[in-house]
Coordinates of C-alpha atoms in Angstrom, one line a residue:
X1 CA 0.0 0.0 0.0
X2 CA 0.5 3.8 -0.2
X3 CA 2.2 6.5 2.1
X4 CA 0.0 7.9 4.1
X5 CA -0.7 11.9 3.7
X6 CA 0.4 13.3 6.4
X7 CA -1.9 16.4 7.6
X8 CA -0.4 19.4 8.3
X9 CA -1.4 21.6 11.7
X10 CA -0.6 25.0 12.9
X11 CA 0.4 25.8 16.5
X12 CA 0.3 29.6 17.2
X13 CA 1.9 30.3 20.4
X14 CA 0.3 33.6 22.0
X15 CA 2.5 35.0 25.1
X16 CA 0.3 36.4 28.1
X17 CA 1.8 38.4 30.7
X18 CA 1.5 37.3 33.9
X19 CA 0.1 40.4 34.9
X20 CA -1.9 43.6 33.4
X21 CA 0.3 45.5 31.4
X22 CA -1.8 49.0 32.5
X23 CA -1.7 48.3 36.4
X24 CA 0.9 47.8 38.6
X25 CA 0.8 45.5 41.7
X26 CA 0.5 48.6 43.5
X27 CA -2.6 49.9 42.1
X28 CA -4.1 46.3 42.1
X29 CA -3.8 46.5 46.0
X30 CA -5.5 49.7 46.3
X31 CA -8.0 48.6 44.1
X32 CA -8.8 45.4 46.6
X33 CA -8.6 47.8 49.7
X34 CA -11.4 50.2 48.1
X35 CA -13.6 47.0 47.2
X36 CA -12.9 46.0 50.8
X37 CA -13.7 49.5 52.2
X38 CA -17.3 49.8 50.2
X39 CA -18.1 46.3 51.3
X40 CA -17.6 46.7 55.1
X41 CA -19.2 50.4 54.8
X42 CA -22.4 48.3 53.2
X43 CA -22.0 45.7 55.8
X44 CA -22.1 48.4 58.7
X45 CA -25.6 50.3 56.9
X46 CA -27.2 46.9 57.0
X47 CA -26.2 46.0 60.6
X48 CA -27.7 49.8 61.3
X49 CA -30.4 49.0 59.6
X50 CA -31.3 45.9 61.4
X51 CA -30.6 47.1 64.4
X52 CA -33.1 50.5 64.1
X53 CA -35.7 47.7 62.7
X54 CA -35.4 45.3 66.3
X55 CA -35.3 48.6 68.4
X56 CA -38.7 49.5 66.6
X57 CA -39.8 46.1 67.3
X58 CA -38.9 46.0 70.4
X59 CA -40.4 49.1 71.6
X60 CA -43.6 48.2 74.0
X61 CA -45.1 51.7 74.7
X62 CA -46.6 52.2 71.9
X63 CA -50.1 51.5 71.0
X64 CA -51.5 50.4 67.6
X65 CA -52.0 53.5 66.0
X66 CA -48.1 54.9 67.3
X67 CA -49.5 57.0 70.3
X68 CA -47.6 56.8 73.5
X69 CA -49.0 54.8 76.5
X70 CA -48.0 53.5 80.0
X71 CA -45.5 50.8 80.5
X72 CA -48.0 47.8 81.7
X73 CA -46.8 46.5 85.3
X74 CA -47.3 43.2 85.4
X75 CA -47.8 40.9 88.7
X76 CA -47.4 37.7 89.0
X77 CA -50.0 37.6 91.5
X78 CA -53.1 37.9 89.5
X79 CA -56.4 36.4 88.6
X80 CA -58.6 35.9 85.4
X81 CA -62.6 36.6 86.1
X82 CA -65.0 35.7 83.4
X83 CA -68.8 36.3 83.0
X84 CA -68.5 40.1 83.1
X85 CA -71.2 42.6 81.5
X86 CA -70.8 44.5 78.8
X87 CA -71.6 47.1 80.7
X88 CA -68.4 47.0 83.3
X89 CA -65.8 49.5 83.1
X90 CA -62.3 48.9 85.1
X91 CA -63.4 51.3 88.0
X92 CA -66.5 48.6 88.7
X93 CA -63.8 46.0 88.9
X94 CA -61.4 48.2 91.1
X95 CA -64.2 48.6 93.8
X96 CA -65.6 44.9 93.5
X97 CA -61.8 44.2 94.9
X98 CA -61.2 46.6 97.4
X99 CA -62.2 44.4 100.3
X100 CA -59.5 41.7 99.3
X101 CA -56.9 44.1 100.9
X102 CA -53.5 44.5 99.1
X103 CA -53.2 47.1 96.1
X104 CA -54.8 46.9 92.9
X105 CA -51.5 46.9 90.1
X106 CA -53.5 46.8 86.9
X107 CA -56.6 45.8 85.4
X108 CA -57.0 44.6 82.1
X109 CA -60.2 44.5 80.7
X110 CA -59.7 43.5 76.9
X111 CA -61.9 44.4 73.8
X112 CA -62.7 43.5 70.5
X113 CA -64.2 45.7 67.8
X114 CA -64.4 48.4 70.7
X115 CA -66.5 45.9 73.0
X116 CA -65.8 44.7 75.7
X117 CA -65.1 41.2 76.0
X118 CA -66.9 39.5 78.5
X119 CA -63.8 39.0 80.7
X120 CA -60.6 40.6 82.6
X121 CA -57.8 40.2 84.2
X122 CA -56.5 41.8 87.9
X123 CA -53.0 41.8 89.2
X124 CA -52.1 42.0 93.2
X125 CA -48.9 43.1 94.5
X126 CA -49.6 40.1 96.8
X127 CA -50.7 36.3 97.2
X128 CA -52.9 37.4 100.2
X129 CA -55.6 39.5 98.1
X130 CA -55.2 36.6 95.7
X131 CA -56.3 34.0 98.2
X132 CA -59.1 36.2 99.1
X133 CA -60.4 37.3 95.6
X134 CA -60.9 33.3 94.6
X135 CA -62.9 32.3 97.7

């Protein structure tokens, strides 16, 4: 048999330099310390931001429509009635407790659509008044 016909290829060879001809290693530094810089300035606005958002969260004296109110004092001596009138009003509820001694921290006499619902509860600075309100 025949020679075989041999195929000729072409290798171009392309040199790259190992680094940018138009920057220096200089430059290329303070490039990656303004990158840095900007990213740890954004970093810092978002913790900001996060933080504002949890301290608006967080705040508790504030009704539902933004205005001011008291700080609610809580007891851990307290007791839940039920049955109540519509009619009742927290002053009814303040007077129905007097005799049980002790002093009256809060009443909280919950509504719905501006109603009143029925029930309520009434924190003690005590046990004693406690004991007395539930027999």
């Amino acid at each position: 048999m025949g020679k075989k016909d041999k195929e000729e290829t072409t290798v171009a060879v392309v040199e790259t330099p190992a680094k940018d001809e138009g920057t220096s290693e200089s430059q290329t530094k303070t490039a990656k310390k303004d990158r840095k810089k900007k990213k740890d300035k954004k970093d810092d606005k978002d913790k900001k931001d996060k933080s504002s958002k949890k301290e608006k969260k967080d705040d508790g004296n504030k009704d539902v429509k933004g205005k001011l109110r008291k700080p609610v004092v809580r007891s851990p001596y307290g007791v839940w009635i039920g049955n109540l009138p519509y009619t009742v009003n927290k002053d009814d509820i303040r007077k129905f407790f007097e005799p049980c001694g002790g002093a009256i921290t809060r009443v909280n006499l919950p509504k719905k659509d501006n109603k009143i619902s029925g029930f309520a509860y009434v924190d003690f600075d005590t046990p004693e008044p406690v004991a007395v309100a539930l027999t």
